[in-house]
Structures are given as structure tokens and as C-alpha cells.
CSV table of C-alpha atoms in Angstrom, one decimal:
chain,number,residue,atom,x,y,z
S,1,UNK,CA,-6.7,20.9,-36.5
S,2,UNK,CA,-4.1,22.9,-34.3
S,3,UNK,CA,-3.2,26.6,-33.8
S,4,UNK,CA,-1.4,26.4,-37.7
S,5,UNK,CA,-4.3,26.1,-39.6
S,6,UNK,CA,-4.8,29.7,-38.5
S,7,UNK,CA,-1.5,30.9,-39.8
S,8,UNK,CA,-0.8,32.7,-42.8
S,9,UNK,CA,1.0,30.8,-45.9
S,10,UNK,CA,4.6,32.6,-46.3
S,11,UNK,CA,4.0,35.3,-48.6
S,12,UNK,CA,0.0,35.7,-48.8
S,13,UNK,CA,0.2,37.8,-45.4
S,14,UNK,CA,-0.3,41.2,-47.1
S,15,UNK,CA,-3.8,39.4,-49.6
S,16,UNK,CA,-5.9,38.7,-46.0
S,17,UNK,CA,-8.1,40.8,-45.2
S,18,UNK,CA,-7.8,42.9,-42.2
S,19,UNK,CA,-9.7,41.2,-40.2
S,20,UNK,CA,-8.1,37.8,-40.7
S,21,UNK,CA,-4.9,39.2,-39.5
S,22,UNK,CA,-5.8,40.8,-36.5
S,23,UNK,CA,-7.0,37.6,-35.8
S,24,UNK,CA,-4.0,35.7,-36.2
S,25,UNK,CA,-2.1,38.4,-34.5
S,26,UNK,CA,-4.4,39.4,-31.8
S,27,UNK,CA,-6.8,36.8,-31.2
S,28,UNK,CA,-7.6,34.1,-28.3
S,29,UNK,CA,-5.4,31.2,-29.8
S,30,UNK,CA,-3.0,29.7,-28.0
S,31,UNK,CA,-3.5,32.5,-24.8
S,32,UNK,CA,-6.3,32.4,-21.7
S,33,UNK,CA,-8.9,35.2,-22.9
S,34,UNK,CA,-11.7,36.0,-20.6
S,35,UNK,CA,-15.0,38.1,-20.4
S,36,UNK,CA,-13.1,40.7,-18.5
S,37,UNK,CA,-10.9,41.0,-21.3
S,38,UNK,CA,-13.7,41.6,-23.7
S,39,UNK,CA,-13.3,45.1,-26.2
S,40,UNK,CA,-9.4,44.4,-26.3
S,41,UNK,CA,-8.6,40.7,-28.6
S,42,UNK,CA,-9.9,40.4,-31.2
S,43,UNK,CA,-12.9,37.7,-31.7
S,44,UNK,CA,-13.2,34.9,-33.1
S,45,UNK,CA,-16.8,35.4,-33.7
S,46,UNK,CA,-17.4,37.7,-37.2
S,47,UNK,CA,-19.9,39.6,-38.4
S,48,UNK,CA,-23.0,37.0,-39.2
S,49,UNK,CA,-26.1,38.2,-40.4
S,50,UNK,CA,-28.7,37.3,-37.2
S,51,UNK,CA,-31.0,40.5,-36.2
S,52,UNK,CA,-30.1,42.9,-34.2
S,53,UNK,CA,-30.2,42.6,-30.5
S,54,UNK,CA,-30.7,38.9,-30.9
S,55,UNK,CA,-29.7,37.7,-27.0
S,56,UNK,CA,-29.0,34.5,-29.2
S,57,UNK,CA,-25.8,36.3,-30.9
S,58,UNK,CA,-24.4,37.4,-27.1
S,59,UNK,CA,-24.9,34.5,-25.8
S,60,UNK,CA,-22.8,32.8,-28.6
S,61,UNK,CA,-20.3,35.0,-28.7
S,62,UNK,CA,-19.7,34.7,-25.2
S,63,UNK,CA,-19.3,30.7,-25.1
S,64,UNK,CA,-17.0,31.5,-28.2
S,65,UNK,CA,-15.0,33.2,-25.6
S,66,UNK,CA,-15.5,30.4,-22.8
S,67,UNK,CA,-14.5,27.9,-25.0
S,68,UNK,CA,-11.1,26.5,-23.0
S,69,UNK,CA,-9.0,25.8,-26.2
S,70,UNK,CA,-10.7,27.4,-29.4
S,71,UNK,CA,-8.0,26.1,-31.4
S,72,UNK,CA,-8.7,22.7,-30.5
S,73,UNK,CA,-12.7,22.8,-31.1
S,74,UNK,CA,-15.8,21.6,-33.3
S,75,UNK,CA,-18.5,23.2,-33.0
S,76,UNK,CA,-22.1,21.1,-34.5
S,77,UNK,CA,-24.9,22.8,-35.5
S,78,UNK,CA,-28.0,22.1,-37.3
S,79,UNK,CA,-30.8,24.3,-39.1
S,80,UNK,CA,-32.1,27.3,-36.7
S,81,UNK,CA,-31.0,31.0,-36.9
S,82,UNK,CA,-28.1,29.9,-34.3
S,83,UNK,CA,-25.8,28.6,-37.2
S,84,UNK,CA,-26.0,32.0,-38.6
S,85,UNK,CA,-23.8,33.5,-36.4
S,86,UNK,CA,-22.0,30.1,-35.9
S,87,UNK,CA,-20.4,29.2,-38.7
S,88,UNK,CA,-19.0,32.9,-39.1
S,89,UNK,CA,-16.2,32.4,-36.2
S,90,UNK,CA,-13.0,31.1,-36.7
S,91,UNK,CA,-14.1,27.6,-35.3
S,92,UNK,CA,-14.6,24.7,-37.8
S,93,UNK,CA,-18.3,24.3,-37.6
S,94,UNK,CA,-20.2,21.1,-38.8
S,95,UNK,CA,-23.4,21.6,-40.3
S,96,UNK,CA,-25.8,18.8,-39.4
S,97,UNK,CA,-29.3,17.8,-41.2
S,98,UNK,CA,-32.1,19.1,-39.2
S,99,UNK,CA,-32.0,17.0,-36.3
S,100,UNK,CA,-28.6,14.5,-36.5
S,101,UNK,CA,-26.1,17.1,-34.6
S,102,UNK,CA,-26.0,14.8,-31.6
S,103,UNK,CA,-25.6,11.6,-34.3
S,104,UNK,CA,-23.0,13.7,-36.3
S,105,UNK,CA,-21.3,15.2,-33.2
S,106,UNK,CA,-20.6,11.4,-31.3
S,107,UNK,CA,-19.2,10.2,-34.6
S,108,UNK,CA,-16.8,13.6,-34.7
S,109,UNK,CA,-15.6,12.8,-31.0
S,110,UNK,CA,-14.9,9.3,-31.4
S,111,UNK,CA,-12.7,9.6,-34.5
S,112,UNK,CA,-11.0,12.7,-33.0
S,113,UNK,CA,-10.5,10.3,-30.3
S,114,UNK,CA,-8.9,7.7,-32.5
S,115,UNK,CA,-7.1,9.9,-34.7
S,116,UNK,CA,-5.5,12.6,-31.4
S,117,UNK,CA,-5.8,10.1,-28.5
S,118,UNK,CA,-5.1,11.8,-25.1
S,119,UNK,CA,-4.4,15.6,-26.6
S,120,UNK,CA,-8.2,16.9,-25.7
S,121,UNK,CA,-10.0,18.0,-28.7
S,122,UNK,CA,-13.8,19.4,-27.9
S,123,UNK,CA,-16.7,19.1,-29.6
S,124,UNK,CA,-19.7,21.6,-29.0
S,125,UNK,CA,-23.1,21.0,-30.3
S,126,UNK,CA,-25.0,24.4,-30.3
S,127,UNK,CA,-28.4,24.1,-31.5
S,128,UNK,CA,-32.0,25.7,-30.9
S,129,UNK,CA,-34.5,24.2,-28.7
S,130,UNK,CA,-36.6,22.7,-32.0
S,131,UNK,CA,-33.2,20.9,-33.2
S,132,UNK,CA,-32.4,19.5,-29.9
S,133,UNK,CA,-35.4,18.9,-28.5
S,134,UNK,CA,-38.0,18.2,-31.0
S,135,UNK,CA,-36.9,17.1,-34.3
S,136,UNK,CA,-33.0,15.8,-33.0
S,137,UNK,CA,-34.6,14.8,-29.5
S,138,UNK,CA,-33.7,10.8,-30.3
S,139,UNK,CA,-30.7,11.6,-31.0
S,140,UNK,CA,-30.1,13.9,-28.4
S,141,UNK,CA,-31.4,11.4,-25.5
S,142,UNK,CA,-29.3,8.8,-27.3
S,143,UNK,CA,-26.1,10.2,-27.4
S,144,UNK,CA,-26.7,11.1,-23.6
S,145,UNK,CA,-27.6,7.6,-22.9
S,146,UNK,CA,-24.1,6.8,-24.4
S,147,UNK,CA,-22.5,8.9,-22.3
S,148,UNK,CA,-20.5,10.4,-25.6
S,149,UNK,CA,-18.3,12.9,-24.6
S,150,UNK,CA,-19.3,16.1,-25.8
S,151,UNK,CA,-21.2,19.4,-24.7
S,152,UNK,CA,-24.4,20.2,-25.7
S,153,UNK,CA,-26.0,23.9,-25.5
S,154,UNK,CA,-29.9,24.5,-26.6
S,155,UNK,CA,-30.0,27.8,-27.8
S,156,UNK,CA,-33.6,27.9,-25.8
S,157,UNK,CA,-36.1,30.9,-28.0
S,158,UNK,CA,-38.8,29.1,-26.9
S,159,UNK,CA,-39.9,29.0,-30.8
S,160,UNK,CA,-39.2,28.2,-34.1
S,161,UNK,CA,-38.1,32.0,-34.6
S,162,UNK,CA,-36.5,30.8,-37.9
S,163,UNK,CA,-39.9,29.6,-39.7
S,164,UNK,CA,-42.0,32.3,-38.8
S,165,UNK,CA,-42.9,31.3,-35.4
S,166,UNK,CA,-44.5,28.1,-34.6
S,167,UNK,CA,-44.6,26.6,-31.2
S,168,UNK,CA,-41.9,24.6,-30.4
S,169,UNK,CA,-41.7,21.8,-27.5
S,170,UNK,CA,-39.7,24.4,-25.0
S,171,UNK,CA,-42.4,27.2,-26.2
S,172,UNK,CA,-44.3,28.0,-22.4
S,173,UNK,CA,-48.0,26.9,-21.7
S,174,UNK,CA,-50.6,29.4,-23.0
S,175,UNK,CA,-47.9,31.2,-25.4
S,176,UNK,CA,-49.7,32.8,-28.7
S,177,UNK,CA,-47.3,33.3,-31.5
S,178,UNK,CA,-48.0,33.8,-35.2
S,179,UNK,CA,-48.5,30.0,-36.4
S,180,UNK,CA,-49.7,28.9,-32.8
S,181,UNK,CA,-52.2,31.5,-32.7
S,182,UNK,CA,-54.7,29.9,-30.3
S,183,UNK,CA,-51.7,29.1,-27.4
S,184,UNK,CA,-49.7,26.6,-27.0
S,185,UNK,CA,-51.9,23.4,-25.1
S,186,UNK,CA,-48.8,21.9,-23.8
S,187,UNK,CA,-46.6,22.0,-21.0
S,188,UNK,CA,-42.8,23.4,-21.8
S,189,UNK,CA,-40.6,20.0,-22.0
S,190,UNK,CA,-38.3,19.3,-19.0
S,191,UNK,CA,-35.4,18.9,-20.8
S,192,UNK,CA,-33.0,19.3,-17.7
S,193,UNK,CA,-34.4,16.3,-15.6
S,194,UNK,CA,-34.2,14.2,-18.7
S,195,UNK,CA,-30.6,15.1,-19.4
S,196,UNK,CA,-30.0,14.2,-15.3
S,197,UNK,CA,-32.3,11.1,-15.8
S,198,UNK,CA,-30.6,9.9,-19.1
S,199,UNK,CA,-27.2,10.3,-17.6
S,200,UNK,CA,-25.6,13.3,-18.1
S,201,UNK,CA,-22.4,14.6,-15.8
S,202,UNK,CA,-23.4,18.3,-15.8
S,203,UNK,CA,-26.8,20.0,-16.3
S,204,UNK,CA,-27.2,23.7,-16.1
S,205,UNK,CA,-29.4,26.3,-16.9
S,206,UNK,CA,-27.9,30.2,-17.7
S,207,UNK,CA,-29.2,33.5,-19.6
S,208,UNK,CA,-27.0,35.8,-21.2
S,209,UNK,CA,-27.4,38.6,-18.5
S,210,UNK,CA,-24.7,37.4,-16.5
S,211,UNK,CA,-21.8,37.1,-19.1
S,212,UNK,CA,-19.2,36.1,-16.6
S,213,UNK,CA,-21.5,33.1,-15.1
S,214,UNK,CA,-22.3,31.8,-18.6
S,215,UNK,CA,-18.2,31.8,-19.2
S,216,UNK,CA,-17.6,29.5,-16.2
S,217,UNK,CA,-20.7,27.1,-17.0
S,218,UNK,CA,-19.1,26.6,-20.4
S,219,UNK,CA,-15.8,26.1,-19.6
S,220,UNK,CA,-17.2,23.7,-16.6
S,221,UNK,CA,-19.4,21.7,-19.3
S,222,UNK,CA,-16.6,21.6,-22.0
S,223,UNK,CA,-13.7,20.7,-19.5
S,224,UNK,CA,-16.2,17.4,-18.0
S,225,UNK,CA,-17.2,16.0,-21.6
S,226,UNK,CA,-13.2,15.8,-22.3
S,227,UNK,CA,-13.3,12.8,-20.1
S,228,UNK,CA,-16.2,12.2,-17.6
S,229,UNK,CA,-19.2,12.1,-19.9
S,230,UNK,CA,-21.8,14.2,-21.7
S,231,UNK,CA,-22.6,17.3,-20.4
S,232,UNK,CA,-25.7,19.6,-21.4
S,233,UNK,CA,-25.9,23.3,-20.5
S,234,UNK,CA,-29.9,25.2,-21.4
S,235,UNK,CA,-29.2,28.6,-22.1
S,236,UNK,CA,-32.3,31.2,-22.6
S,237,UNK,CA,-31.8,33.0,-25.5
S,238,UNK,CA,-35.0,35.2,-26.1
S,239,UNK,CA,-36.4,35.7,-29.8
S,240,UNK,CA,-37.1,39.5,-30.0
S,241,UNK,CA,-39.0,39.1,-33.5
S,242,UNK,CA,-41.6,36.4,-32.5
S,243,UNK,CA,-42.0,37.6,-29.3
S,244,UNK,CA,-41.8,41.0,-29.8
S,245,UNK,CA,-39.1,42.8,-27.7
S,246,UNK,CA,-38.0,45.4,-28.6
S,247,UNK,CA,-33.5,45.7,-28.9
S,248,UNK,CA,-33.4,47.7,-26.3
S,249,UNK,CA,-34.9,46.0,-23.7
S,250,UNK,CA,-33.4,42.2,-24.2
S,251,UNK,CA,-31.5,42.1,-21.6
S,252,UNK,CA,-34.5,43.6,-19.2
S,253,UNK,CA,-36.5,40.4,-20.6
S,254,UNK,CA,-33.7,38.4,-19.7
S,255,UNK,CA,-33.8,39.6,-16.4
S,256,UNK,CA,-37.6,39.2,-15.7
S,257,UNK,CA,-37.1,35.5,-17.4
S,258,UNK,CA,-34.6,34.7,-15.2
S,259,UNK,CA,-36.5,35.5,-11.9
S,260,UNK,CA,-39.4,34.0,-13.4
S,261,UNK,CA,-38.5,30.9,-14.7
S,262,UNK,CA,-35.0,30.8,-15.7
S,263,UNK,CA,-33.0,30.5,-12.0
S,264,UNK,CA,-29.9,29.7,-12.6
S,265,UNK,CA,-29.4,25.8,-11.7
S,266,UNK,CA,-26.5,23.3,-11.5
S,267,UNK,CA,-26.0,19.7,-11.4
S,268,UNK,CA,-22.8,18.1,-11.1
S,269,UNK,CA,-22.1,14.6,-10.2
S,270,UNK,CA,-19.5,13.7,-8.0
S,271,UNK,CA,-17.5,12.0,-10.8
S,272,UNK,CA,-16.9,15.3,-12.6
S,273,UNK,CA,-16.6,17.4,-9.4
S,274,UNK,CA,-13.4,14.9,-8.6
S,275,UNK,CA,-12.4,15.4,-12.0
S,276,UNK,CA,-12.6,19.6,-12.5
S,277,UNK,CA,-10.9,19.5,-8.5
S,278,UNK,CA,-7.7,17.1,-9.4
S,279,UNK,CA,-7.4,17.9,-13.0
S,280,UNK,CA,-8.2,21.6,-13.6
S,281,UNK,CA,-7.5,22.4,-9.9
S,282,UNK,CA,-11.4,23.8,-9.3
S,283,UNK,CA,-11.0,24.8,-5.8
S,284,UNK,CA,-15.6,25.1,-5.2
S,285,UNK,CA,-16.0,21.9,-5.0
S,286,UNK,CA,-13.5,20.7,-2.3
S,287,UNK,CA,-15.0,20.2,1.1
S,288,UNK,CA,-15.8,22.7,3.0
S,289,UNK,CA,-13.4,23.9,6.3
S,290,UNK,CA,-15.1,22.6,9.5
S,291,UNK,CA,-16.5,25.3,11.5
S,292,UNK,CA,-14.1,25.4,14.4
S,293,UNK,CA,-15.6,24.0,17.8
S,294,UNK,CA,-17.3,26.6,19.9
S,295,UNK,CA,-15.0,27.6,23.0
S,296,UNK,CA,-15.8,26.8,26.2
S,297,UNK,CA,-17.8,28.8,27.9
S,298,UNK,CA,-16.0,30.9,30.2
S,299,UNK,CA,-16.4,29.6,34.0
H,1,UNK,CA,-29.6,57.8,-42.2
H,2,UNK,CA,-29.5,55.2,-39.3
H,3,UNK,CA,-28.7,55.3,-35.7
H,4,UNK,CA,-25.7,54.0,-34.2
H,5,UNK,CA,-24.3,54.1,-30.5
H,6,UNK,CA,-22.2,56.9,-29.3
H,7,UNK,CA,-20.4,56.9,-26.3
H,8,UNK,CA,-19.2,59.4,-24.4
H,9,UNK,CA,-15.3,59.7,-23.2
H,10,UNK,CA,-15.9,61.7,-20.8
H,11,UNK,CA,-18.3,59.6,-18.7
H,12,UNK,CA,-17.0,56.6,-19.7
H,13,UNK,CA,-13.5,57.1,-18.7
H,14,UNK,CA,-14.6,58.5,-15.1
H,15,UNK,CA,-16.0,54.9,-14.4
H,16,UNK,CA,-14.6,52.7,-16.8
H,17,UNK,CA,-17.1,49.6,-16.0
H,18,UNK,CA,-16.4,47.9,-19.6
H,19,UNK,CA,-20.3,46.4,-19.1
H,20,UNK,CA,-21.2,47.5,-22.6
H,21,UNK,CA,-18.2,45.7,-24.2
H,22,UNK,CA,-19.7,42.7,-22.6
H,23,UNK,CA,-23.3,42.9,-23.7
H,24,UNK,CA,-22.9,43.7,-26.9
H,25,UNK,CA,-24.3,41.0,-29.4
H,26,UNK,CA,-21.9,42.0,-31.9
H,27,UNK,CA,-18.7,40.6,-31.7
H,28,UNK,CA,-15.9,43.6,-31.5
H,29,UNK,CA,-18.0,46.3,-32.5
H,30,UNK,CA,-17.8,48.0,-28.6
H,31,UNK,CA,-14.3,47.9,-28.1
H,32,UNK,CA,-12.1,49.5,-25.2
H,33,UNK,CA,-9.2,52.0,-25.5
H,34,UNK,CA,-6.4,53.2,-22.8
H,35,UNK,CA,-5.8,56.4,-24.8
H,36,UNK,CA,-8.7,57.4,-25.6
H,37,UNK,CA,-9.4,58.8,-22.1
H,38,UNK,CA,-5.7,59.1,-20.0
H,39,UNK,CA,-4.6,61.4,-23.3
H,40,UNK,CA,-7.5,63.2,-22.0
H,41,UNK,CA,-6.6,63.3,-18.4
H,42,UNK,CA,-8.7,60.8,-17.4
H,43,UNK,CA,-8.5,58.5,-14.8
H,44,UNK,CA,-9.1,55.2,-17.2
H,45,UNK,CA,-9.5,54.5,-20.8
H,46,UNK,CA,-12.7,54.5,-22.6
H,47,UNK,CA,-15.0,52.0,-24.7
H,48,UNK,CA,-15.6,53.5,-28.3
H,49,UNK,CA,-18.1,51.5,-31.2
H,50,UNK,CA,-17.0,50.4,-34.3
H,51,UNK,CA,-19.9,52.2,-36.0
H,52,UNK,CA,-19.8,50.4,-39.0
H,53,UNK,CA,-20.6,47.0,-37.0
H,54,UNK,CA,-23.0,48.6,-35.2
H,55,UNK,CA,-26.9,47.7,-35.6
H,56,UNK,CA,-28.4,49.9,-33.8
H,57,UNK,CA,-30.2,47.9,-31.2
H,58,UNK,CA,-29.4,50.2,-28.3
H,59,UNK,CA,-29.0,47.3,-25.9
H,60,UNK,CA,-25.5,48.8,-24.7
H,61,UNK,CA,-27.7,51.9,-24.0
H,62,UNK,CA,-30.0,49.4,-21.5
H,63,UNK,CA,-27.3,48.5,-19.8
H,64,UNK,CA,-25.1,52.0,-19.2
H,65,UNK,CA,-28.6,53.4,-17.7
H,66,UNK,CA,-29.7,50.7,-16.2
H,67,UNK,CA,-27.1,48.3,-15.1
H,68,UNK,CA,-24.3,50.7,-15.0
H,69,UNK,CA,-26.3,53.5,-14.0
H,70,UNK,CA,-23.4,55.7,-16.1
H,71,UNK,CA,-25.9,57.3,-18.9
H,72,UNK,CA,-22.8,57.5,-21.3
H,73,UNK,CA,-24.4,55.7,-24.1
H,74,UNK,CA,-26.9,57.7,-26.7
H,75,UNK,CA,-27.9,56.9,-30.2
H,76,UNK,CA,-27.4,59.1,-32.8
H,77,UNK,CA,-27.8,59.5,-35.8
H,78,UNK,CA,-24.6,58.4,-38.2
H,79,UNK,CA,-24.2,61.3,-40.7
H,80,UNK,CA,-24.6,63.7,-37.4
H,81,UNK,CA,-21.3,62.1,-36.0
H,82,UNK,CA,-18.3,63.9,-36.5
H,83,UNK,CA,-16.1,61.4,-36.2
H,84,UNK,CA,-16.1,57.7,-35.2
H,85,UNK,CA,-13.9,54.6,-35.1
H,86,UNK,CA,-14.1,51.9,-38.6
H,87,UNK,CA,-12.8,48.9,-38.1
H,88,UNK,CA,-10.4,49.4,-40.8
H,89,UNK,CA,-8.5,52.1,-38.4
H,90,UNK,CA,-8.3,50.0,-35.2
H,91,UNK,CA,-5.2,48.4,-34.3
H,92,UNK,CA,-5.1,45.5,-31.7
H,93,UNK,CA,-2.4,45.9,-28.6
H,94,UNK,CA,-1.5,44.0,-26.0
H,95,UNK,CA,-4.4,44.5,-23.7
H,96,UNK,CA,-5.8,47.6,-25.2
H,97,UNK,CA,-6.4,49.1,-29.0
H,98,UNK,CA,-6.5,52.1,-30.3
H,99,UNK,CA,-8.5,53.7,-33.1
H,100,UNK,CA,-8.0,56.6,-35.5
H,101,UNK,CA,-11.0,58.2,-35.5
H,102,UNK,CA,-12.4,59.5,-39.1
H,103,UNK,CA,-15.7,61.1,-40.5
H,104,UNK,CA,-18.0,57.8,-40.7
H,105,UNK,CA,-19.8,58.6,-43.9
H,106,UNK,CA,-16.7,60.0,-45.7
H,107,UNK,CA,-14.5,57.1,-44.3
């Protein structure tokens, strides 16, 4: 697990596709890429076979780009259309059973722990809202409770958009969807208190619509769970099948979603603050400048 | 026949706001060229779609009219394009590529 697994074998340089080499050649590994950049490396996100216009895909293609050190990274998954798109990057990707990402993930950290000891290797679970908060939720609270240092991202369609469309525990008050067609009689669970409440060093909630936001929360999330302790980010990530958007105007949904219910939120303790400031030299969390005194008044 | 997204280089490079390169849910299928507008006399490069990534869902278009408010994005049909960019003719630079543009259905 380093930049060389990668690279060609001597001689085989001319059998890889085309894609593969631009990769090699031209992708983020081993250099800073950001959203600004975007349209000019090549990826290391493929083509994956999730619908068109899915806000899901954007949104993991840009925390493909966020991630600090893709080279150095796991990403987790578990069943949901997220691992679609997923396990076709250049990232090693470990497929859990439905619901043991966060079991499978704390086991991944430790031993790359053991086996790498101080050179940072991340693991990123990225799952939907029913893997990580219905049928993985023990696991999920548990690893949090552990404080195991990793990153986890709910891919949040507020559905099982997989399946046909059942209501999920994130799916809102009221919604009627195919298989929940009389509403859903539950509240939507607040996943972000219990990730504060069970210990976690960074909680935030993002939508796609602001790519260069959801870049910084990522790197933020990943850059905390090297060290300080888990970390959870709750991304929306609208289904346009289930609830019936059409492509063209995701993003508007986003938008709406976001001023709705979606605001953008953070919560950092001071542990990982300290630790972004003196390590990765963050310079928003340092104190403030006092306001200088008012003069005195002239006589 | 399906639609794809067209772009238009002579919009495009007159603003140059590279939003749609950054909405797009498919990974380097709206990519950004220098050439493709200074060889024109423009003042900046231009973004150009990989057509045969492309799926059609017009979400760059939301954002060029909306967001952008540049209108430089249409979909059209693929057998009425000229030509477009394939991924096969795109080369990777430094901080820019540059594609070889070709008849999409003939390749």
C-alpha cells in the first residue's frame, strides 16, 4: 500500500489501457490536487455504473479528490448504490456485509496501525444512510464509542434507493415513497447529536452544491481520525429515481434541501482544533486578534 | 440517438468559470483545455465533454444558466455533432489537456 502499487511492471506499460496510464502519469498521487484543479488530472474515480445525475456520484467523486493522501487510503463500504461508484476508483475499497463497515473498518485501522505505525494510513467508511444508520447502526455507535480512528461519511438519500424505495431511518416525517406508500410515521434519526453524544471529534453536515466546502470538511475529518479520534461527516446526497428529480435540476434540490434542512453545521472539539492548528498549520481556528482599544475621545 | 452536452468555446472561453467541470457527476467527462480557446483568440481556455462519458443528465446545463448565468451549455443530440472530444484522443498536461476532436459516431 504506497504510491508503487500504482506503477506499471517494466515492460507491460504499452498492454494498460489508456486510462490506467493517464492515471499513473497524470493523476493525484503523490501531488496536492484540489477542486479548483478539476477538468485537468486525471481521476481516480472511473466510470461506475450509478444513474445519471445521481448527486451521490458528485459527491463521491469530490471526497475522492479531498482525500489528503489517496495513495495512502481504504475506503469501506457496504451494500447501497454508493459502492457502485466506489469500488471503480483507484482506491482499495473493502466491501463489508450489509451492516459491519464500522466493525470491518476498526479492525483495518488497527492493523494498519500495527503493521505502518506513525506513517498515516486513512481509512474512509462511505456508506448510505440504511448501512450506517439502520442495519450497521451498533456498529457504527460502537466504533464511535471506541473512539477508532477513522472517518465515516453517510451517503444520506434519505431511502433505500437501492431496493426499490423503502423508508429508511433518515427518510423525513410524512415522506411517501414506493414501499412506504402511506408516509413515513417516524421522525428522521438525529444522527449528528448522537455522533457528538457518543464521542466523536468532528461532526458535520455538507451537500454537494458547494464542491469546494465538501473538499475542506473531508480533508478536516480525514486529517482528525489520523490521530484525535473518530470523526463523522452527513453528506445529502438526493435519490433522483425514488424521489423523482429530474437530472437536471439536482443541484436546484440540493439547494432548496440545504436551506431547508440541510444548513451546513460543524462541530469540532478543542482536541482536534489544537491538533489541525499545530500539525497541519490550520490558521481558522487560532484565536481571534483582539479588537484594538477604542481611542480616547478627543478632549 | 441520445443527447449529450455541448459546450460552447466561444462563451466559455470569455468567462472561463470551470463550474461545470466541478458539478459534473461523472468523473473526467467535462474536462478543461488552454488551447481550445487562446488558439482562438480568446481570453481563457475552454471546458469541452468527453461525449462518450457523458449521460446526458443536463446538470452542467443547470449550473451554466443558473449558477453561472453563462448559457454555454446545450444538449444535443450526438449524431448531430460534428465533432467532439473521446477520451481515447485526450492527452493529460501539466495543468491543462488537450483533445483531438473527431466525428463522435464515426470515432
Amino acid at each position: 500500500m504506497s504510491l508503487d502499487y500504482v506503477k506499471f511492471s517494466s515492460g507491460f506499460e504499452k498492454f494498460m489501457p489508456k486510462e490506467y496510464r493517464d492515471m499513473v502519469e497524470h493523476g493525484p498521487f503523490g501531488k496536492k490536487v484540489s477542486v479548483s484543479q478539476m477538468g485537468s488530472f486525471k481521476e481516480v474515480l472511473e466510470e461506475h455504473p450509478m444513474c445519471a445525475g445521481c448527486a451521490m456520484t458528485l459527491f463521491i467523486r469530490l471526497a475522492m479528490i479531498a482525500f489528503p493522501n489517496p495513495e495512502d487510503t481504504i475506503t469501506v463500504g457496504t451494500a447501497g448504490c454508493g459502492r457502485l461508484a466506489i469500488s471503480q476508483a483507484a482506491i482499495p475499497f473493502v466491501y463489508g456485509n450489509y451492516g459491519d463497515q464500522n466493525g470491518v473498518a476498526s479492525g483495518l485501522s488497527r492493523g494498519l496501525r500495527l503493521r505502518f505505525g506513525d506513517k498515516p494510513k486513512d481509512v474512509v467508511v462511505m456508506a448510505g444512510d440504511g448501512g450506517t444508520a439502520d442495519i450497521g447502526f451498533q456498529q457504527v455507535l460502537h466504533s464511535w464509542f471506541r473512539k477508532e480512528r477513522f472517518t465515516t461519511i453517510m451517503l444520506d438519500n434519505e431511502v433505500y434507493g437501492n431496493t426499490g424505495g423503502q423508508e429508511s431511518g433518515m427518510t423525513n416525517r410524512g415522506a411517501v415513497l414506493k414501499m412506504a406508500p402511506l408516509g413515513k410515521k417516524f421522525e428522521k434519526m438525529d444522527m449528528l447529536q448522537m455522533a457528538k453524544v457518543a464521542g466523536c471529534a468532528y461532526v458535520a453536515t455538507v451537500v454537494p452544491n458547494n464542491p469546494r466546502r465538501v473538499e475542506s470538511v473531508i480533508k478536516k475529518a480525514v486529517l482528525i481520525a489520523r490521530e484525535v479520534g473518530s470523526t463523522y461527516i452527513q453528506a445529502y446526497t438526493s435519490c433522483n429515481i425514488e424521489y423523482a428529480i429530474p437530472t437536471d435540476k439536482v443541484m436546484e434540490d440540493a439547494k432548496n434541501v440545504e436551506n431547508d434542512r440541510y444548513q451546513f453545521s460543524e462541530y469540532i472539539t478543542d482536541e482536534a482544533k489544537q491538533f489541525l492548528t499545530e500539525r497541519y498549520g490550520y490558521k481558522e481556528f487560532l484565536p481571534k486578534p483582539a479588537a484594538p482599544a477604542p481611542g480616547l475621545p478627543k478632549a | 440517438m441520445y443527447l449529450v452536452a455541448d459546450i460552447s468555446v466561444e462563451i466559455c472561453a470569455a468567462k472561463s468559470c470551470k463550474l461545470c467541470t466541478q458539478y459534473c457527476p461523472e468523473a473526467n467527462t467535462i474536462l478543461y483545455s488552454d488551447e481550445m480557446g487562446k488558439d482562438k483568440g480568446f481570453k481563457y481556455g475552454s471546458a469541452y465533454v468527453a461525449v462518450d462519458r457523458c449521460k446526458g443528465c443536463a446538470q452542467c446545463v443547470w449550473v451554466c444558466d443558473n449558477m453561472a448565468k453563462n448559457h454555454a451549455i446545450k444538449m444535443i443530440m450526438i449524431d448531430q455533432l460534428p465533432v467532439a472530444a473521446l477520451t481515447d484522443n485526450i492527452t493529460y498536461g501539466e495543468k491543462s489537456t488537450t483533445a483531438t476532436l473527431v466525428s463522435p459516431t464515426v470515432g
